[in-house]
Coordinates of C-alpha atoms and ligand atoms in Angstrom, one line a residue:
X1 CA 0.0 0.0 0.0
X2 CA 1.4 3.6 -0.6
X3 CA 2.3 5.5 1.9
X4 CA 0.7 8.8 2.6
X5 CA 1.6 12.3 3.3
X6 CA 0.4 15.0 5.5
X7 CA 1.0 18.4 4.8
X8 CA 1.2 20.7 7.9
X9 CA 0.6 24.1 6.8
X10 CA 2.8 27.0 9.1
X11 CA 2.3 29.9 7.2
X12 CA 0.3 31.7 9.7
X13 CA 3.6 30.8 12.2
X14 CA 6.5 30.6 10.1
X15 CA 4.7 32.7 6.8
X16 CA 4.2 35.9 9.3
X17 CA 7.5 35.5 10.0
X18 CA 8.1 37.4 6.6
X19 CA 9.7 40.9 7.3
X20 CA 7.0 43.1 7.1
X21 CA 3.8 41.2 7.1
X22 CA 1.3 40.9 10.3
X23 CA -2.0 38.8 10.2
X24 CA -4.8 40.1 12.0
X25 CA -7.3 37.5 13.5
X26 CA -9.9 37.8 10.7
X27 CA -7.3 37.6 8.1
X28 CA -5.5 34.6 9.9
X29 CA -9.1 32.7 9.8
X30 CA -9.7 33.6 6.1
X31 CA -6.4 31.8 5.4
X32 CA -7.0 28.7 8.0
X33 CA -10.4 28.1 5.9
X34 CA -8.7 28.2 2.6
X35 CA -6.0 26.1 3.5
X36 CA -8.9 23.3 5.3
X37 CA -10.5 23.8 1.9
X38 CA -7.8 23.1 0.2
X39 CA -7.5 19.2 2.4
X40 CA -4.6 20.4 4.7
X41 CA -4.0 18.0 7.1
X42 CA -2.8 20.1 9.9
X43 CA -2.4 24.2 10.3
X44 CA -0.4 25.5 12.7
X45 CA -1.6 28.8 13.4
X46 CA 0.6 30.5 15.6
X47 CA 2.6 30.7 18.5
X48 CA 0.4 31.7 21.7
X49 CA 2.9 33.3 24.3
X50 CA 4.9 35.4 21.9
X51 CA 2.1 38.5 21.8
X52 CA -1.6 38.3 23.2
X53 CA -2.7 39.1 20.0
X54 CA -1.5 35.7 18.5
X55 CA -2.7 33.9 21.2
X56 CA -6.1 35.5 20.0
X57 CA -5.3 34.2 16.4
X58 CA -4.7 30.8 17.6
X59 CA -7.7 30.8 19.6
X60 CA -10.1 31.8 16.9
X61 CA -8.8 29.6 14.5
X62 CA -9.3 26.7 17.2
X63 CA -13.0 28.0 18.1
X64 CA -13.3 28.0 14.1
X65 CA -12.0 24.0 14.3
X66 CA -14.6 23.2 17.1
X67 CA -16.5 20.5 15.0
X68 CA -13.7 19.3 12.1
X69 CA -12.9 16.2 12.6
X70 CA -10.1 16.2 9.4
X71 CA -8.1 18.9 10.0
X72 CA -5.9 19.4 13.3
X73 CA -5.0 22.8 14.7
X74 CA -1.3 23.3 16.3
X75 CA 0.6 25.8 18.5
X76 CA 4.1 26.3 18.7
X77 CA 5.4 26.6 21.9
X78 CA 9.0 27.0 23.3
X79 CA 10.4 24.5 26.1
X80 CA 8.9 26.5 28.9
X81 CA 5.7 25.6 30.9
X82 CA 4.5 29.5 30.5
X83 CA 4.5 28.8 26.8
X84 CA 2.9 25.4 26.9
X85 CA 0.4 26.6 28.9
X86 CA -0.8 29.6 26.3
X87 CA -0.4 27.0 23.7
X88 CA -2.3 24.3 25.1
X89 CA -4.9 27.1 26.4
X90 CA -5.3 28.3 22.7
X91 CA -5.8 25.5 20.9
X92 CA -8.4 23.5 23.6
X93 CA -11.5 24.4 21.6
X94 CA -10.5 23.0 18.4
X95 CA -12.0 18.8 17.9
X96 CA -8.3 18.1 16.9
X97 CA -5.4 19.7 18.8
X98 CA -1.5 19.8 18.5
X99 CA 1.5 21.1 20.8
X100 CA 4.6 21.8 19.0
X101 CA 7.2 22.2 21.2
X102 CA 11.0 23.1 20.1
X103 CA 14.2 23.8 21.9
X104 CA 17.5 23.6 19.4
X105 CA 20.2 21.3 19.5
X106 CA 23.1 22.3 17.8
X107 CA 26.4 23.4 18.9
X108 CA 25.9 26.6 17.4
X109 CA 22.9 27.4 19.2
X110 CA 23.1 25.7 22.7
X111 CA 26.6 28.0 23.5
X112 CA 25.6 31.5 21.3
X113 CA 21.7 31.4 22.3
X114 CA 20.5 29.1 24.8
X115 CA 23.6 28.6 27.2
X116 CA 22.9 25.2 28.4
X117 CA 25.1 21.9 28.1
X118 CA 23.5 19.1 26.1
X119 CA 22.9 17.1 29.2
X120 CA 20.5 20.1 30.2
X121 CA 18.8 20.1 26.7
X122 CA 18.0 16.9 27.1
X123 CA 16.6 17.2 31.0
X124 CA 14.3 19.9 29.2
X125 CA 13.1 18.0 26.4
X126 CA 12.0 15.1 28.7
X127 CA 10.5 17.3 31.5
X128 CA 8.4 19.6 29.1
X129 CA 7.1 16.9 26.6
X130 CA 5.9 15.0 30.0
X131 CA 4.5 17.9 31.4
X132 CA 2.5 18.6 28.0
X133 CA 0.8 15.6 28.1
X134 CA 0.3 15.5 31.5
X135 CA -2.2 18.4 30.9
X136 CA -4.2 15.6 28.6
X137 CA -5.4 18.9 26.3
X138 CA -3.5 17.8 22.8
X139 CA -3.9 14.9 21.2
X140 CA -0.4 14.9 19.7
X141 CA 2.8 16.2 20.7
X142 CA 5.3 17.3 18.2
X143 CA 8.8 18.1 18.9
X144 CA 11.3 20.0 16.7
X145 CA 14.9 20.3 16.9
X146 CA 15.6 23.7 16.2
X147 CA 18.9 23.8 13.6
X148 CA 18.6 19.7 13.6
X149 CA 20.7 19.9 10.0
X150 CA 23.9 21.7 11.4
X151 CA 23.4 19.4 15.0
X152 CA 25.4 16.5 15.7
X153 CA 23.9 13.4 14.5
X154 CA 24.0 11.6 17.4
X155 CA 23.0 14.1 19.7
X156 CA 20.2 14.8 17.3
X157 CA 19.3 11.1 17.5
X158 CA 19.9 11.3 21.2
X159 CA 17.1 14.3 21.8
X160 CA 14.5 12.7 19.1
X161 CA 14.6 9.5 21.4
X162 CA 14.1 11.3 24.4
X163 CA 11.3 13.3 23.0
X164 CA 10.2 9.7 21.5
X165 CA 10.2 8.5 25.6
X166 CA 8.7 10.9 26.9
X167 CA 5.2 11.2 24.9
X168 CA 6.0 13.0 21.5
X169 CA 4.5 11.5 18.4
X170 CA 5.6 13.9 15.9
X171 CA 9.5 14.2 15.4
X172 CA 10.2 17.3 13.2
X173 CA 13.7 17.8 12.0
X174 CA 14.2 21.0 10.8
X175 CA 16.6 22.6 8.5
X176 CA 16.3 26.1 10.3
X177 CA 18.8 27.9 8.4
X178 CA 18.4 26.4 4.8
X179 CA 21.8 24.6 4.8
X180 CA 21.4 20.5 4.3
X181 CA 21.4 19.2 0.7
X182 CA 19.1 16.4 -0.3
X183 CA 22.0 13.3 -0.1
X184 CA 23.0 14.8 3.9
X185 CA 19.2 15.1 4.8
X186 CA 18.6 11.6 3.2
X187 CA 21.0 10.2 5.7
X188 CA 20.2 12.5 9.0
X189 CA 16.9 11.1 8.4
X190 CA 17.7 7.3 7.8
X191 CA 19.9 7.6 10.9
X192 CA 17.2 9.1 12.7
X193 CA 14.8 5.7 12.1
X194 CA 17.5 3.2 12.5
X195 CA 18.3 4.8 15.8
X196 CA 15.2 5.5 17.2
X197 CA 12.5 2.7 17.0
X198 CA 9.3 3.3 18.1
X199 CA 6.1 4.6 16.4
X200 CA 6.3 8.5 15.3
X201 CA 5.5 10.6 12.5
X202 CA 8.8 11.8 10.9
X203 CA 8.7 15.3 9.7
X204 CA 10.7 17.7 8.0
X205 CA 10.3 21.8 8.1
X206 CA 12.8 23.0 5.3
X207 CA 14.1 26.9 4.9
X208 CA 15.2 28.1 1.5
X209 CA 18.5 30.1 2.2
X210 CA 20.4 28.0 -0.4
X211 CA 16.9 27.5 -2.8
X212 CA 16.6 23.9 -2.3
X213 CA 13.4 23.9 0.8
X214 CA 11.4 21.9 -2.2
X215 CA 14.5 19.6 -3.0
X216 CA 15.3 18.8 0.5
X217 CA 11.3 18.1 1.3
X218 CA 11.1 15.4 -1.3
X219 CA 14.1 14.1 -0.5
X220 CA 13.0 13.5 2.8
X221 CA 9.6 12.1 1.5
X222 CA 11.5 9.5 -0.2
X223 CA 13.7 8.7 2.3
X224 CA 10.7 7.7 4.5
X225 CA 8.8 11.3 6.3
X226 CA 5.7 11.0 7.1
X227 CA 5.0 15.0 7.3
X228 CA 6.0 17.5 5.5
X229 CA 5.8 21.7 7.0
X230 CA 5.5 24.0 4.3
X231 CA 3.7 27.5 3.7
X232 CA 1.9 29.4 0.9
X233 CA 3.7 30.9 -1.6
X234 CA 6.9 29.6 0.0
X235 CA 6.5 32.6 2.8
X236 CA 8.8 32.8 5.8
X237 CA 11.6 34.1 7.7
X238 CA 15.0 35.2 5.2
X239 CA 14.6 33.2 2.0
X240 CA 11.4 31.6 3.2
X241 CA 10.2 27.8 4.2
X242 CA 9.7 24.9 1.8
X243 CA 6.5 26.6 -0.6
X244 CA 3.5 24.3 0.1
X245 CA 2.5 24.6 -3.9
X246 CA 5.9 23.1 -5.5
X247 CA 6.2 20.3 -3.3
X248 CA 2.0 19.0 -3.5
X249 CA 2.8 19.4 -7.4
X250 CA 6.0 17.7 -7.4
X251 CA 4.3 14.6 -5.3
X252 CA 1.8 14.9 -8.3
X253 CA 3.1 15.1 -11.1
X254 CA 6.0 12.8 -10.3
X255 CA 3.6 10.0 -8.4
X256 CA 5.5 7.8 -11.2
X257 CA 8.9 8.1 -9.3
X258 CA 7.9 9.4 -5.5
X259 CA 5.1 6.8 -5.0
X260 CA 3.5 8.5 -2.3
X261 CA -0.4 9.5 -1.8
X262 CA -1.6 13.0 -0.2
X263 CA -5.3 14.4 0.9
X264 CA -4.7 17.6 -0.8
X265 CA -7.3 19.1 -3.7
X266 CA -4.7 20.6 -6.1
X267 CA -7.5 22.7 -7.9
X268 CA -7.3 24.8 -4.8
X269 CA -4.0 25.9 -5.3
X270 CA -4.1 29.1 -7.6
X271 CA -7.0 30.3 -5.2
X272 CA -4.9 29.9 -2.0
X273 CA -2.0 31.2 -3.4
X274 CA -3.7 34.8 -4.4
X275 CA -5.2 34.4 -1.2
X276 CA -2.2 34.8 0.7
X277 CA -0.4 37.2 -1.7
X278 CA -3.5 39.6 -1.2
X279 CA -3.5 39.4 2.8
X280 CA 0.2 39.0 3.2
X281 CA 0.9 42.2 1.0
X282 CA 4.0 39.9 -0.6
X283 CA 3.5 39.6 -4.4
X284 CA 4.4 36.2 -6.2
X285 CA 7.2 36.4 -8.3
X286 CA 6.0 36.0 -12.1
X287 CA 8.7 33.1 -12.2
X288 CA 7.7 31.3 -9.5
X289 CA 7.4 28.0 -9.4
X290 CA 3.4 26.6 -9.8
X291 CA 1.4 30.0 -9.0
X292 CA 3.6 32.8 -10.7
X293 CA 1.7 35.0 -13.9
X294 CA 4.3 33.4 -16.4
X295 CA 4.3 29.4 -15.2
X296 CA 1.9 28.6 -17.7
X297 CA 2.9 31.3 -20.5
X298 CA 5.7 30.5 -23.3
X299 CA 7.3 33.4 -24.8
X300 CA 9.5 32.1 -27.4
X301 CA 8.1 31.1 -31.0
X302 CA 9.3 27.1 -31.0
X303 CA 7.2 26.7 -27.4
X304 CA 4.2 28.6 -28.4
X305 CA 4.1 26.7 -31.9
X306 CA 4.8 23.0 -29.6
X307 CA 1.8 24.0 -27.2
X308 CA -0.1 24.8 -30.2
X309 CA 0.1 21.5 -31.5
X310 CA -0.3 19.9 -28.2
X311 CA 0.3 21.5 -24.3
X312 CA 2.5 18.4 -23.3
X313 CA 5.2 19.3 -25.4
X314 CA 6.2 22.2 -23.3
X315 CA 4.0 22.2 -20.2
X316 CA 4.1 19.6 -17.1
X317 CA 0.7 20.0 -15.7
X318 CA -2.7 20.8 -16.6
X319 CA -2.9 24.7 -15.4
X320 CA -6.3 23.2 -14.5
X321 CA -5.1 20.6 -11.7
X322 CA -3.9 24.1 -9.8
X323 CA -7.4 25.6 -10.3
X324 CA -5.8 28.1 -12.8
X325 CA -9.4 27.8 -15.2
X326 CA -11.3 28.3 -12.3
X327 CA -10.1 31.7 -11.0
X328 CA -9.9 35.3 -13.0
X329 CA -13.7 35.5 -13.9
X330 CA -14.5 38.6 -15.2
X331 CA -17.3 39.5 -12.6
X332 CA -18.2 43.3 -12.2
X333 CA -18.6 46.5 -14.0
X334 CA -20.2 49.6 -12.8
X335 CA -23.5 49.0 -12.6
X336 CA -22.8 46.1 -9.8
X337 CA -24.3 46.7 -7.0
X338 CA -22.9 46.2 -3.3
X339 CA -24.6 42.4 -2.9
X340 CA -22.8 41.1 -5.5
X341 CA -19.7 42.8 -4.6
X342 CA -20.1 41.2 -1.2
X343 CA -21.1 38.5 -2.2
X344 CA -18.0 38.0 -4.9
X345 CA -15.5 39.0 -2.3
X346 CA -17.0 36.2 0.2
X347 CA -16.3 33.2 -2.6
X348 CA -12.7 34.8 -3.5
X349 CA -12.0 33.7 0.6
X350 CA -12.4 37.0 2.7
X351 CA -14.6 37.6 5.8
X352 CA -15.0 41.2 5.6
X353 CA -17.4 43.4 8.3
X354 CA -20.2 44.9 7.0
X355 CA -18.1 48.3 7.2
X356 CA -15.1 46.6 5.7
X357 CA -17.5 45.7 2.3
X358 CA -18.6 49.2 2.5
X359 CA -14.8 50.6 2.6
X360 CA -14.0 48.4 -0.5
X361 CA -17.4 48.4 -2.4
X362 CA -16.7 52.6 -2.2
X363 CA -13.1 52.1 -3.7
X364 CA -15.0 49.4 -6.3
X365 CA -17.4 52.4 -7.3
X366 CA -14.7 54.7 -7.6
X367 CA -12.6 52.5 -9.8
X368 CA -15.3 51.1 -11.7
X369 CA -16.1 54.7 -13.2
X370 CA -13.0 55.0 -14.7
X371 CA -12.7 50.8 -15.8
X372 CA -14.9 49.4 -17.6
X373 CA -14.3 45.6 -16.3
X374 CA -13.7 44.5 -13.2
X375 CA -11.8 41.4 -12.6
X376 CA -10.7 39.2 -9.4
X377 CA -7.3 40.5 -9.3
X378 CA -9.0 44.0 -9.3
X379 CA -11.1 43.1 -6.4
X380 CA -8.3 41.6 -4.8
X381 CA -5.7 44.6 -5.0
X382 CA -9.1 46.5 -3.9
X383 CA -9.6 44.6 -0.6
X384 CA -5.8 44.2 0.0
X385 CA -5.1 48.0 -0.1
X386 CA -8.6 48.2 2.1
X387 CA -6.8 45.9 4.3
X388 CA -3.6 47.5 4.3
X389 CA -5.5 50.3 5.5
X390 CA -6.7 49.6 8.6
X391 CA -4.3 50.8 11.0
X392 CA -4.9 54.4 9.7
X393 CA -4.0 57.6 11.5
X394 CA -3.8 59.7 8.6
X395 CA -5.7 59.6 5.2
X396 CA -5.4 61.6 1.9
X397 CA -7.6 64.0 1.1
X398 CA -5.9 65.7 -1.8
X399 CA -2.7 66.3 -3.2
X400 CA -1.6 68.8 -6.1
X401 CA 1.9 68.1 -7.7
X402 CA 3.7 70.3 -10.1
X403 CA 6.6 68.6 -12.2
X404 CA 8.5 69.0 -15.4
X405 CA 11.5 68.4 -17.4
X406 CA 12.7 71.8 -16.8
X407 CA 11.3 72.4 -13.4
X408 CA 12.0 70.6 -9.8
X409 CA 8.6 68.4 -8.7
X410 CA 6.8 69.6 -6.4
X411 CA 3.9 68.2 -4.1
X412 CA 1.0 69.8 -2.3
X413 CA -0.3 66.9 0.1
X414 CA -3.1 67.7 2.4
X415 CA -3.8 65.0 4.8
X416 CA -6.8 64.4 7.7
X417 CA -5.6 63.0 11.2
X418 CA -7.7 60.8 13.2
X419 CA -6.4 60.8 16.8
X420 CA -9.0 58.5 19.1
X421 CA -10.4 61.2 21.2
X422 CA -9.7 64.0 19.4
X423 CA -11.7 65.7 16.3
X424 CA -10.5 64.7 13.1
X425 CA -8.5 67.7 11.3
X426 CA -6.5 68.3 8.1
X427 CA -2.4 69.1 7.8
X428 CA -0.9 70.4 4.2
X429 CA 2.6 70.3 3.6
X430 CA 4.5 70.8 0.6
X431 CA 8.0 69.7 -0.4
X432 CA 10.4 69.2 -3.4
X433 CA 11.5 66.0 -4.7
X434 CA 13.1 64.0 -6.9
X435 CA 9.9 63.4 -9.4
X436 CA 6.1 63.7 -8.5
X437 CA 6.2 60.5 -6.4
X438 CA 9.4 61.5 -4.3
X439 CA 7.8 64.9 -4.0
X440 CA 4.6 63.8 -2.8
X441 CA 6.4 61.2 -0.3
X442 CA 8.5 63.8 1.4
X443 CA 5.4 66.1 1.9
X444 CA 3.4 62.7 3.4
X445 CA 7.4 62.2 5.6
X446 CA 7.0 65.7 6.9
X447 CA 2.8 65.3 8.2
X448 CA 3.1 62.2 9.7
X449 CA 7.3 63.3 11.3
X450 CA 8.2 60.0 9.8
X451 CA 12.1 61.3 9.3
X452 CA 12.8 58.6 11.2
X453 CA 12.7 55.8 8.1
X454 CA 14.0 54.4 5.0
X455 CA 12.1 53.5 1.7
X456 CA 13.9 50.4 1.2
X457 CA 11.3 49.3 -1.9
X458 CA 9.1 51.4 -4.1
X459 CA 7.2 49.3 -6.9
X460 CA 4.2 49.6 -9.5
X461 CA 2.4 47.0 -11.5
X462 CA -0.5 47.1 -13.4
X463 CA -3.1 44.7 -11.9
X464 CA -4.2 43.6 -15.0
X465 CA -3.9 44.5 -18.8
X466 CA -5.1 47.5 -20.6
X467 CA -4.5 51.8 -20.8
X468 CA -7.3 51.9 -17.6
X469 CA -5.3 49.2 -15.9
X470 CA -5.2 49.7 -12.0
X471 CA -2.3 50.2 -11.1
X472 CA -0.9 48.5 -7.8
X473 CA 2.1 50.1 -5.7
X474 CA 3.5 48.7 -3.3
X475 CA 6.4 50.6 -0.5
X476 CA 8.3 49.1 2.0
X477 CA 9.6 51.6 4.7
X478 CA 12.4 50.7 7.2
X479 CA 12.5 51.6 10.6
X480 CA 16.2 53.3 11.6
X481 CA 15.3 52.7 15.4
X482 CA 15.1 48.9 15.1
X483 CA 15.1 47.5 11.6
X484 CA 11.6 46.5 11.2
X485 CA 9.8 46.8 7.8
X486 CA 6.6 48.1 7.3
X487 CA 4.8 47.3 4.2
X488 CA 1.8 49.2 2.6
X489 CA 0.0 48.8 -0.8
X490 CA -2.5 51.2 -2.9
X491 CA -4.1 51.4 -6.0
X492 CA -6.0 53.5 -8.5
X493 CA -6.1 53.7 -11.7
X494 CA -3.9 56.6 -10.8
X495 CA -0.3 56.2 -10.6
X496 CA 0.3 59.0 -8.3
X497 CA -2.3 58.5 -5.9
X498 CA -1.9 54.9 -6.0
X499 CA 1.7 55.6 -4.7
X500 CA 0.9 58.3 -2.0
X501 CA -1.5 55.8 -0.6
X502 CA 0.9 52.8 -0.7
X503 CA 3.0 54.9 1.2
X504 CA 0.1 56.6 3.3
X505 CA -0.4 52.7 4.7
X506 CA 3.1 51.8 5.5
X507 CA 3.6 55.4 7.5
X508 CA 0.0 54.4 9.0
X509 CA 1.7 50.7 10.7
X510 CA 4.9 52.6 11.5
X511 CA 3.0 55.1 13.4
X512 CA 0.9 52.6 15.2
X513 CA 3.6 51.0 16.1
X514 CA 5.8 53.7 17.3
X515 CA 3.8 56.6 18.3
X516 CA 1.1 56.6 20.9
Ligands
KIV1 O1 12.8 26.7 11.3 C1 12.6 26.2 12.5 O2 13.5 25.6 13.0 C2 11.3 26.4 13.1 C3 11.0 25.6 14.3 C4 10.3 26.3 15.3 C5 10.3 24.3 13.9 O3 10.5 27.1 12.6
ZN2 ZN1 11.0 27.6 10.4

């Protein structure tokens, strides 16, 4: 009989580890449903003790999970009984529950970071995966070895077994800093099941650094785990985590030589993917692997004459196992009214509130006067800017900008400030700059006393084809105080304003974060 797979989905853990993005709770349980929809097995949705509002996440998502009996909800949780006790708190309304606990166990991290002998990590490991099932909340207990690929092997084997001992019955070995190769993680793993017998699920959690997260994850399918971690779009901290799309396809398409069976509805893919890219605010590279724009396209004259004649001389898969056919229906024009606006956005995956539809249905109005057609990835950039905005302190109310080859730009922004507790009220600056754009960002720098960051990425694309394409820009501001990236997206079928607001919403999360 073939063996089977289970895909444990982390991007609302590991994913919002990407510089720069932040899930709110309704977002986090639009993307839990799409992934359950989609036949993932488990979905770890955050980690409880590092912020309150994750340990809201996590609990929503559970509460969300009460009655589904196929998918199981898990928490990650350090090896401390404060964190396992947010975890296991979290996840206790969900019908199938999971504690992921990790401590590492290499060299490199047990003298720089944790400061504790092997001997100690060991005592830890045992204590804490006893304790968690002591509580009799989870039904499983995973343990990770944080930076298992750069650990010594037999130590590695040493902390898997007494994990093993004391309860755990998932064993994840992750490759935390991207480094293994397929032929080294190949034999960690066999080592790993010829040292320690017993009945576990062997998983594997693979980071990109060196590109080869996908490589590494089948690798390790064929060299007997059980579960593989991966996220959407290949999210994650650095270079990202093994992306959930390339490896599903790859067990797909290449069933002939991998041999292995998996629960997941492919067609679900493309739908997923945009998902995530809209929420997340991180766009999908065009060449990406599976769900980017030009995976199914052919350029060159020989390919586009092949495919002609017949799609497997140049394509792999049928765009329709990843749901490609399904998704970009041309929907809504102008005359659409604000139920079937509300009631597209609901089937594209988000849960707006009634005042969130009425935000976005506006922008939809406004958009649709000067478009005549109106297609998903319009309604998505729509709701994503919408979403972007949230956290707002300041909004645009107009901006005039003067500019010309023979003159410097200039912009005239005028902004209104919502302060809670205070009337709203309007600030105009004007400043000189580069072009339009730089001009109308130093005016927005100077209202909101934003000196204090760098633009590290400035972008526009059109959202879809056409001279009254939307356009989509997207900003990326750096904090100087401590590094942190703030990312903010707007569109219009105006470039300028587009911009402004892109950068509007990225000064908006800085300020929340930073000012009171
Ligand atoms: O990359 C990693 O090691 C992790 C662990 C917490 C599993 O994300
Ligand atoms: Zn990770």
């Amino acid at each position: 009989m073939e063996r089977s797979i289970k895909f444990c989905d982390v991007t609302l853990r590991d994913g919002e580890q990407t510089p720069g993005v932040h899930f709110a709770v309704p977002q986090k349980l639009d993307i839990a449903k799409r992934l359950r929809r989609m036949g993932t097995d488990i979905i770890e949705a955050g980690f409880p003790a590092s912020s309150p509002g994750d340990f809201e996440a996590v609990s929503a998502v559970a509460q969300d999970m009460a009655d589904d009996d196929r998918c199981t909800v898990s928490a990650l949780a350090r090896m401390t009984t404060a964190d396992i006790d947010a975890a296991l708190r979290a996840i206790e309304p969900a019908k199938r529950k999971r504690l992921h606990v990790f401590i590492a166990t290499s060299d490199i991290h047990l003298v720089n970071k944790l400061h504790m002998t092997r001997e100690q990590v060991l005592a830890r490991i045992y204590e804490c995966v006893t304790y968690a099932k002591s509580k009799h909340i989870a039904d499983e207990i995973e343990f990770s070895a944080e930076d298992a690929t750069r650990t010594d092997l037999g130590f590695l084997c040493q902390a898997v077994e007494c994990a093993v001992n004391a309860g755990a019955s998932v064993i994840n070995i992750p490759d935390t800093v991207g480094y293994t190769t397929p032929d080294e993680f190949t034999d960690i793993l066999h080592a790993i099941r010829t040292a320690v017998r017993g009945k576990y699920e062997l998983s594997v959690h693979c980071h990109n650094d060196l590109g080869l997260a996908s490589a590494n994850s089948i690798a390790a399918v064929q060299a007997g785990a059980t579960q593989i971690e991966c996220t959407i779009n290949g999210l994650g901290e650095r270079a990202g985590n093994a992306p959930f799309e390339e490896i599903v396809m790859a067990l797909t398409v290449r069933h002939d030589v991998i041999g292995v069976f998996h629960r997941i509805n492919t067609r679900e893919i493309t739908e997923t993917s945009r998902l995530v890219a809209s929420i997340s605010g991180i766009p999908v590279s065009p060449n990406k692997a599976v769900v980017g724009a030009n995976a199914f396209s052919h350029a060159s004259g020989i390919h586009q004459h092949g495919v002609m004649n017949s799609r497997a001389t140049y394509e792999i898969m049928d765009p329709a196992a990843i749901g490609l056919n399904n998704a970009d229906t041309l929907v809504l024009g102008k005359l659409s009214g604000r139920h079937a606006f509300a009631e597209r956005v609901r089937t594209m995956g988000y849960s707006l509130t009634s005042e969130g539809i009425d935000a976005a249905f506006t922008r939809f109005k406004e958009i649709a006067d000067k478009k005549s057609v109106i297609t998903d990835e319009d309604v998505r950039a729509i709701v994503g800017e919408y979403l972007d905005s949230l956290e707002g302190r300041y909004y645009l109310s107009s901006f005039q900008i003067q500019s010309g080859n023979h003159i410097k730009a200039m912009a005239l922004v005028t902004l209104k400030v919502t302060v809670d507790g205070e009337e709203p009220y309007e600030i105009t600056e004007a400043a000189p700059g580069e072009g339009p754009i730089d001009a109308a960002f130093n005016a927005v720098e100077r209202i909101a006393g934003a000196e204090d960051t760098e633009l590290i990425s400035y972008g526009i694309t059109a959202v879809t084809e056409g001279t009254d394409a939307l356009g989509e820009a997207r900003v990326k501001l750096k904090s100087l105080a401590d590094g942190s990236v703030y990312t903010g997206r707007g569109v219009s079928t105006d470039v300028i304003k587009a911009s402004i607001k892109a950068y509007l919403n990225a000064v908006n999360k800085w300020t929340n974060a930073n000012k009171k």
